[in-house]
Amino acid sequence: MHNTLETALIASGLNSVLSQPGSYTLFAPTDEAFDALPAGTIEALLLDPNGALTQILLYHTVGAEALSSALENGMTITTLQGQDVLVTINVSGVFINDALVTIADITADNGVVHVIDAVLLPPAPVTNTILDIS
């Protein structure tokens, strides 16, 4: 369910960072979430693994453990990319920006993983570059 994410993490070198001691939270998009991006996006990102791909992956990563029990509606969480994601909790579920958390609190050796149903795209200018909408 996370083959594309694993490929992206390896290509960017972030897999080695995330395997080091520390405490992290990873919002992990499924393969279906990556497939929902515009055609050719994944391929283009993998051609420049240290550019926009790394920025997107860092936007999915928090440098602290954020268990679902600690999340509150309306809170913001600063990612390793430097920008915040917004937590929304309502009758439809828990959302990180517009991505629904489908599986929460998967414990890892150095943190927690939350599976999400969409790829989080950092605010412009990175997003404009990725989707070529500038």
N, CA, C and O of each residue as an XYZ file, in Angstrom:
536
protein
N       0.815     -1.197      0.000
C       0.000      0.000      0.000
C       0.859      1.261      0.000
O       0.340      2.353     -0.232
N       2.176      1.133      0.258
C       3.067      2.297      0.297
C       4.306      2.123     -0.575
O       5.380      2.614     -0.226
N       4.170      1.439     -1.690
C       5.320      1.221     -2.575
C       5.854      2.526     -3.148
O       7.067      2.725     -3.204
N       4.965      3.417     -3.573
C       5.394      4.691     -4.154
C       6.093      5.546     -3.098
O       7.118      6.168     -3.376
N       5.537      5.575     -1.892
C       6.167      6.337     -0.807
C       7.549      5.784     -0.511
O       8.501      6.547     -0.341
N       7.667      4.470     -0.449
C       8.973      3.863     -0.177
C       9.977      4.199     -1.272
O      11.130      4.519     -0.981
N       9.550      4.130     -2.522
C      10.425      4.483     -3.643
C      10.875      5.937     -3.541
O      12.045      6.252     -3.762
N       9.936      6.819     -3.204
C      10.258      8.250     -3.079
C      11.218      8.514     -1.925
O      12.151      9.306     -2.056
N      10.990      7.853     -0.803
C      11.879      8.043      0.351
C      13.292      7.566      0.040
O      14.263      8.218      0.426
N      13.419      6.443     -0.647
C      14.739      5.931     -1.019
C      15.411      6.875     -2.013
O      16.589      7.201     -1.863
N      14.655      7.318     -3.038
C      15.223      8.207     -4.060
C      15.732      9.508     -3.452
O      16.768     10.028     -3.868
N      15.010     10.032     -2.472
C      15.396     11.311     -1.862
C      16.456     11.146     -0.775
O      17.078     12.126     -0.364
N      16.661      9.936     -0.315
C      17.599      9.700      0.766
C      16.997      9.891      2.149
O      17.685      9.722      3.156
N      15.721     10.240      2.205
C      15.098     10.490      3.505
C      14.829      9.208      4.285
O      14.611      9.254      5.496
N      14.842      8.070      3.605
C      14.653      6.821      4.342
C      15.745      6.625      5.389
O      15.482      6.107      6.475
N      16.968      7.040      5.064
C      18.055      6.896      6.046
C      17.883      7.878      7.197
O      18.233      7.556      8.333
N      17.359      9.050      6.932
C      17.103     10.030      7.993
C      16.021      9.506      8.926
O      16.154      9.582     10.148
N      14.948      8.974      8.345
C      13.824      8.511      9.153
C      14.124      7.217      9.910
O      13.384      6.843     10.820
N      15.186      6.547      9.543
C      15.529      5.315     10.258
C      16.492      5.575     11.416
O      16.828      4.652     12.159
N      16.932      6.811     11.574
C      17.839      7.159     12.664
C      17.062      7.349     13.967
O      15.850      7.563     13.956
N      17.775      7.267     15.076
C      17.105      7.513     16.364
C      16.481      8.906     16.393
O      17.005      9.853     15.806
N      15.391      9.001     17.064
C      14.674     10.261     17.178
C      13.213      9.965     17.365
O      12.831      8.837     17.677
N      12.412     10.955     17.180
C      10.977     10.802     17.307
C      10.326     11.528     16.145
O      10.441     12.748     16.023
N       9.647     10.786     15.298
C       9.057     11.349     14.089
C       7.587     10.967     13.970
O       7.134      9.982     14.553
N       6.864     11.758     13.212
C       5.530     11.402     12.757
C       5.561     11.497     11.247
O       6.009     12.496     10.686
N       5.079     10.446     10.590
C       5.006     10.428      9.137
C       3.555     10.286      8.720
O       2.880      9.330      9.100
N       3.078     11.245      7.935
C       1.767     11.144      7.312
C       2.006     10.441      5.983
O       2.561     11.032      5.057
N       1.588      9.179      5.887
C       1.983      8.297      4.790
C       0.862      8.123      3.766
O      -0.115      7.420      4.024
N       1.004      8.768      2.604
C       0.002      8.579      1.550
C       0.081      7.161      0.975
O       1.163      6.586      0.856
N      -1.058      6.620      0.631
C      -1.119      5.309     -0.002
C      -0.699      5.420     -1.468
O      -0.583      6.518     -2.012
N      -0.476      4.275     -2.092
C      -0.183      4.270     -3.525
C      -1.326      4.912     -4.314
O      -1.089      5.620     -5.293
N      -2.556      4.665     -3.886
C      -3.711      5.259     -4.558
C      -3.689      6.781     -4.460
O      -4.109      7.472     -5.389
N      -3.207      7.297     -3.351
C      -3.098      8.753     -3.188
C      -2.102      9.323     -4.191
O      -2.361     10.354     -4.813
N      -0.966      8.653     -4.347
C       0.015      9.111     -5.338
C      -0.539      8.979     -6.754
O      -0.290      9.838     -7.600
N      -1.288      7.911     -7.015
C      -1.879      7.703     -8.340
C      -2.881      8.792     -8.702
O      -3.126      9.035     -9.884
N      -3.461      9.448     -7.704
C      -4.442     10.504     -7.949
C      -3.807     11.820     -8.387
O      -4.515     12.726     -8.827
N      -2.488     11.940     -8.275
C      -1.811     13.147     -8.756
C      -1.894     13.197    -10.279
O      -2.085     12.160    -10.914
N      -1.757     14.369    -10.871
C      -1.795     14.463    -12.336
C      -0.781     13.520    -12.992
O       0.302     13.275    -12.460
N      -1.158     13.009    -14.145
C      -0.305     12.065    -14.880
C       1.098     12.638    -15.062
O       1.265     13.802    -15.426
N       2.101     11.805    -14.803
C       3.487     12.197    -14.989
C       4.126     12.881    -13.801
O       5.334     13.122    -13.806
N       3.345     13.200    -12.783
C       3.882     13.922    -11.630
C       4.918     13.104    -10.882
O       6.002     13.601    -10.576
N       4.595     11.865    -10.587
C       5.524     11.019     -9.825
C       6.828     10.856    -10.596
O       7.914     10.978    -10.029
N       6.715     10.583    -11.875
C       7.908     10.395    -12.705
C       8.774     11.646    -12.701
O       9.996     11.558    -12.585
N       8.145     12.810    -12.826
C       8.881     14.078    -12.833
C       9.562     14.320    -11.490
O      10.702     14.784    -11.444
N       8.874     14.009    -10.409
C       9.456     14.205     -9.083
C      10.656     13.285     -8.870
O      11.658     13.697     -8.285
N      10.560     12.050     -9.337
C      11.660     11.102     -9.156
C      12.891     11.479     -9.973
O      13.998     11.046     -9.656
N      12.709     12.285    -11.026
C      13.848     12.755    -11.821
C      14.670     13.804    -11.074
O      15.838     14.022    -11.394
N      14.065     14.450    -10.084
C      14.748     15.466     -9.286
C      14.517     15.157     -7.803
O      13.828     15.904     -7.107
N      15.096     14.055     -7.328
C      14.779     13.600     -5.966
C      15.202     14.550     -4.858
O      14.658     14.477     -3.756
N      16.154     15.440     -5.114
C      16.602     16.366     -4.069
C      15.912     17.720     -4.147
O      16.215     18.617     -3.361
N      15.002     17.870     -5.076
C      14.281     19.127     -5.239
C      12.880     19.045     -4.640
O      12.715     18.885     -3.430
N      11.882     19.156     -5.503
C      10.486     19.189     -5.051
C      10.085     17.905     -4.334
O       9.292     17.951     -3.394
N      10.614     16.765     -4.757
C      10.266     15.503     -4.092
C      10.640     15.548     -2.608
O       9.837     15.179     -1.751
N      11.839     15.993     -2.317
C      12.275     16.085     -0.925
C      11.394     17.049     -0.146
O      11.031     16.769      0.996
N      11.045     18.185     -0.752
C      10.188     19.161     -0.074
C       8.821     18.564      0.246
O       8.282     18.800      1.328
N       8.263     17.804     -0.671
C       6.960     17.165     -0.431
C       7.073     16.147      0.697
O       6.225     16.108      1.589
N       8.107     15.332      0.662
C       8.271     14.311      1.701
C       8.511     14.936      3.073
O       7.989     14.450      4.077
N       9.291     16.001      3.118
C       9.501     16.697      4.390
C       8.203     17.307      4.907
O       8.018     17.443      6.117
N       7.300     17.676      3.990
C       5.999     18.233      4.366
C       5.091     17.156      4.961
O       4.087     17.474      5.598
N       5.435     15.902      4.760
C       4.691     14.787      5.339
C       5.291     14.320      6.667
O       4.790     13.374      7.275
N       6.353     14.975      7.113
C       7.112     14.487      8.263
C       7.204     15.556      9.352
O       7.450     16.731      9.083
N       6.999     15.105     10.584
C       7.091     15.978     11.750
C       8.227     15.462     12.623
O       8.379     14.251     12.787
N       9.009     16.348     13.174
C      10.152     15.972     13.992
C       9.801     15.683     15.438
O      10.605     15.930     16.336
N       8.621     15.169     15.663
C       8.166     14.779     17.003
C       7.043     13.765     16.833
O       6.431     13.666     15.769
N       6.790     13.027     17.881
C       5.709     12.047     17.816
C       4.377     12.745     18.052
O       4.208     13.448     19.049
N       3.434     12.553     17.138
C       2.098     13.148     17.266
C       1.064     12.028     17.189
O       0.548     11.717     16.115
N       0.773     11.436     18.323
C      -0.252     10.396     18.382
C      -1.627     11.014     18.157
O      -1.836     12.195     18.434
N      -2.551     10.222     17.659
C      -3.881     10.753     17.376
C      -4.553     11.295     18.629
O      -5.339     12.239     18.540
N      -4.268     10.729     19.779
C      -4.871     11.204     21.029
C      -4.410     12.620     21.390
O      -5.055     13.294     22.194
N      -3.309     13.070     20.806
C      -2.791     14.416     21.085
C      -3.280     15.451     20.073
O      -3.051     16.649     20.245
N      -3.950     14.990     19.023
C      -4.418     15.921     17.993
C      -5.702     16.596     18.435
O      -6.569     15.984     19.059
N      -5.802     17.878     18.096
C      -6.993     18.655     18.419
C      -7.472     19.379     17.179
O      -6.670     19.787     16.339
N      -8.780     19.537     17.065
C      -9.350     20.255     15.940
C      -8.794     21.678     15.872
O      -8.798     22.411     16.861
N      -8.321     22.046     14.692
C      -7.817     23.401     14.479
C      -6.349     23.592     14.797
O      -5.801     24.665     14.545
N      -5.699     22.579     15.342
C      -4.276     22.748     15.669
C      -3.442     22.694     14.397
O      -3.837     22.093     13.399
N      -2.303     23.323     14.455
C      -1.345     23.248     13.358
C      -0.106     22.523     13.867
O       0.257     22.603     15.040
N       0.525     21.815     12.942
C       1.734     21.070     13.262
C       2.796     21.487     12.258
O       2.566     21.431     11.050
N       3.941     21.900     12.743
C       5.038     22.310     11.866
C       5.779     21.074     11.367
O       6.202     20.227     12.154
N       5.927     20.986     10.066
C       6.603     19.848      9.436
C       8.100     20.119      9.321
O       8.559     21.241      9.537
N       8.847     19.083      8.979
C      10.282     19.257      8.753
C      10.559     20.127      7.535
O      11.672     20.631      7.382
N       9.575     20.311      6.673
C       9.708     21.182      5.516
C       9.662     22.648      5.946
O      10.071     23.539      5.201
N       9.156     22.885      7.164
C       9.129     24.245      7.705
C       7.770     24.896      7.685
O       7.581     25.950      8.291
N       6.823     24.292      7.005
C       5.480     24.858      6.961
C       4.525     23.977      7.747
O       4.788     22.798      7.984
N       3.414     24.574      8.143
C       2.442     23.877      8.982
C       1.417     23.107      8.170
O       1.082     23.469      7.042
N       0.925     22.022      8.783
C      -0.275     21.341      8.299
C      -1.368     21.605      9.323
O      -1.087     21.832     10.500
N      -2.607     21.574      8.870
C      -3.761     21.855      9.725
C      -4.490     20.564     10.051
O      -4.771     19.760      9.163
N      -4.794     20.367     11.326
C      -5.575     19.213     11.771
C      -7.038     19.641     11.868
O      -7.365     20.640     12.508
N      -7.906     18.871     11.224
C      -9.347     19.097     11.329
C      -9.978     17.798     11.805
O      -9.742     16.736     11.230
N     -10.773     17.890     12.849
C     -11.484     16.728     13.370
C     -12.969     17.062     13.339
O     -13.419     18.024     13.961
N     -13.719     16.248     12.604
C     -15.159     16.452     12.518
C     -15.855     15.093     12.398
O     -15.214     14.053     12.550
N     -17.150     15.098     12.128
C     -17.904     13.847     12.060
C     -17.426     12.928     10.937
O     -17.691     11.726     10.966
N     -16.725     13.484      9.950
C     -16.221     12.684      8.833
C     -14.885     12.027      9.142
O     -14.459     11.122      8.425
N     -14.223     12.474     10.201
C     -12.951     11.869     10.577
C     -11.902     12.887     10.957
O     -12.203     14.039     11.273
N     -10.654     12.429     10.918
C      -9.497     13.284     11.220
C      -8.800     13.564      9.899
O      -8.513     12.652      9.123
N      -8.534     14.836      9.660
C      -7.902     15.260      8.412
C      -6.608     16.003      8.719
O      -6.516     16.757      9.688
N      -5.617     15.773      7.873
C      -4.397     16.560      7.865
C      -4.470     17.357      6.564
O      -4.403     16.789      5.475
N      -4.609     18.666      6.686
C      -5.016     19.502      5.553
C      -6.299     18.882      4.997
O      -7.295     18.809      5.717
N      -6.306     18.434      3.742
C      -7.512     17.828      3.174
C      -7.417     16.315      3.070
O      -8.280     15.688      2.455
N      -6.395     15.720      3.652
C      -6.195     14.271      3.564
C      -6.806     13.583      4.785
O      -6.516     13.945      5.925
N      -7.643     12.601      4.532
C      -8.272     11.833      5.600
C      -7.287     10.824      6.173
O      -6.628     10.097      5.429
N      -7.191     10.783      7.490
C      -6.394      9.754      8.154
C      -7.217      8.469      8.138
O      -8.271      8.389      8.769
N      -6.726      7.464      7.410
C      -7.466      6.213      7.287
C      -7.010      5.165      8.297
O      -7.795      4.302      8.689
N      -5.765      5.232      8.716
C      -5.235      4.369      9.781
C      -4.334      5.252     10.640
O      -3.423      5.903     10.130
N      -4.590      5.269     11.928
C      -3.826      6.132     12.839
C      -2.935      5.309     13.758
O      -3.193      4.137     14.034
N      -1.887      5.961     14.215
C      -1.053      5.446     15.300
C      -0.382      4.099     15.031
O      -0.400      3.213     15.885
N       0.201      3.949     13.864
C       1.031      2.776     13.612
C       2.381      3.080     14.247
O       3.097      3.978     13.803
N       2.719      2.335     15.276
C       3.961      2.637     15.989
C       5.162      2.089     15.223
O       5.124      0.994     14.661
N       6.205      2.871     15.222
C       7.477      2.498     14.599
C       8.555      2.608     15.673
O       8.297      3.105     16.769
N       9.749      2.150     15.360
C      10.837      2.198     16.335
C      11.131      3.617     16.808
O      11.546      3.824     17.948
N      10.918      4.590     15.933
C      11.271      5.961     16.291
C      10.132      6.955     16.047
O      10.372      8.115     15.715
N       8.911      6.495     16.213
C       7.798      7.416     16.061
C       6.501      6.742     15.704
O       6.234      5.608     16.102
N       5.707      7.453     14.952
C       4.360      6.993     14.615
C       4.054      7.323     13.160
O       4.539      8.314     12.615
N       3.240      6.470     12.545
C       2.803      6.669     11.160
C       1.286      6.770     11.153
O       0.590      6.003     11.819
N       0.787      7.738     10.382
C      -0.647      7.865     10.131
C      -0.831      7.722      8.619
O      -0.248      8.484      7.848
N      -1.630      6.760      8.202
C      -1.899      6.562      6.777
C      -2.948      7.577      6.344
O      -3.973      7.743      7.006
N      -2.684      8.259      5.219
C      -3.616      9.269      4.702
C      -3.995      8.941      3.259
O      -3.278      8.223      2.561
N      -5.138      9.484      2.825
C      -5.666      9.137      1.509
C      -5.335     10.144      0.412
O      -5.912     10.075     -0.673
N      -4.427     11.070      0.666
C      -4.040     12.064     -0.332
C      -2.598     12.479     -0.081
O      -2.081     12.339      1.028
N      -1.963     12.986     -1.115
C      -0.608     13.514     -0.984
C      -0.720     14.964     -0.536
O      -1.455     15.754     -1.129
N       0.008     15.302      0.506
C       0.032     16.677      0.994
C       1.004     17.482      0.147
O       2.173     17.117      0.022
N       0.535     18.553     -0.423
C       1.403     19.421     -1.220
C       1.640     20.718     -0.461
O       0.694     21.411     -0.085
N       2.913     21.042     -0.237
C       3.204     22.288      0.474
C       2.688     23.483     -0.313
O       2.552     23.420     -1.535
N       2.402     24.575      0.393
C       1.952     25.786     -0.304
C       2.980     26.251     -1.332
O       4.145     25.857     -1.278
N       2.543     27.083     -2.259
C       3.408     27.624     -3.312
C       4.676     28.186     -2.682
O       4.624     28.575     -1.515
N       5.793     28.255     -3.362
C       6.002     28.012     -4.784
C       6.260     26.553     -5.135
O       6.254     26.213     -6.318
N       6.486     25.670     -4.155
C       6.784     24.279     -4.461
C       5.641     23.651     -5.238
O       5.882     22.968     -6.234
N       4.393     23.866     -4.806
C       3.255     23.267     -5.473
C       3.136     23.749     -6.908
O       2.830     22.955     -7.798
N       3.372     25.028     -7.151
C       3.306     25.538     -8.523
C       4.315     24.840     -9.421
O       4.008     24.528    -10.572
N       5.489     24.597     -8.921
C       6.531     23.926     -9.683
C       6.141     22.488     -9.987
O       6.315     22.021    -11.112
N       5.618     21.788     -8.996
C       5.249     20.393     -9.146
C       4.162     20.231    -10.187
O       4.264     19.391    -11.080
N       3.131     21.032    -10.070
C       1.986     20.883    -10.956
C       2.079     21.780    -12.182
O       1.177     21.779    -13.020
N       3.164     22.548    -12.293
C       3.380     23.457    -13.400
C       2.172     24.360    -13.636
O       1.670     24.463    -14.755
N       1.705     25.021    -12.554
C       0.540     25.903    -12.658
C       0.920     27.366    -12.466
O       0.050     28.213    -12.261
N       2.188     27.661    -12.531
C       2.602     29.046    -12.293
C       2.292     29.921    -13.492
O       2.572     31.120    -13.471
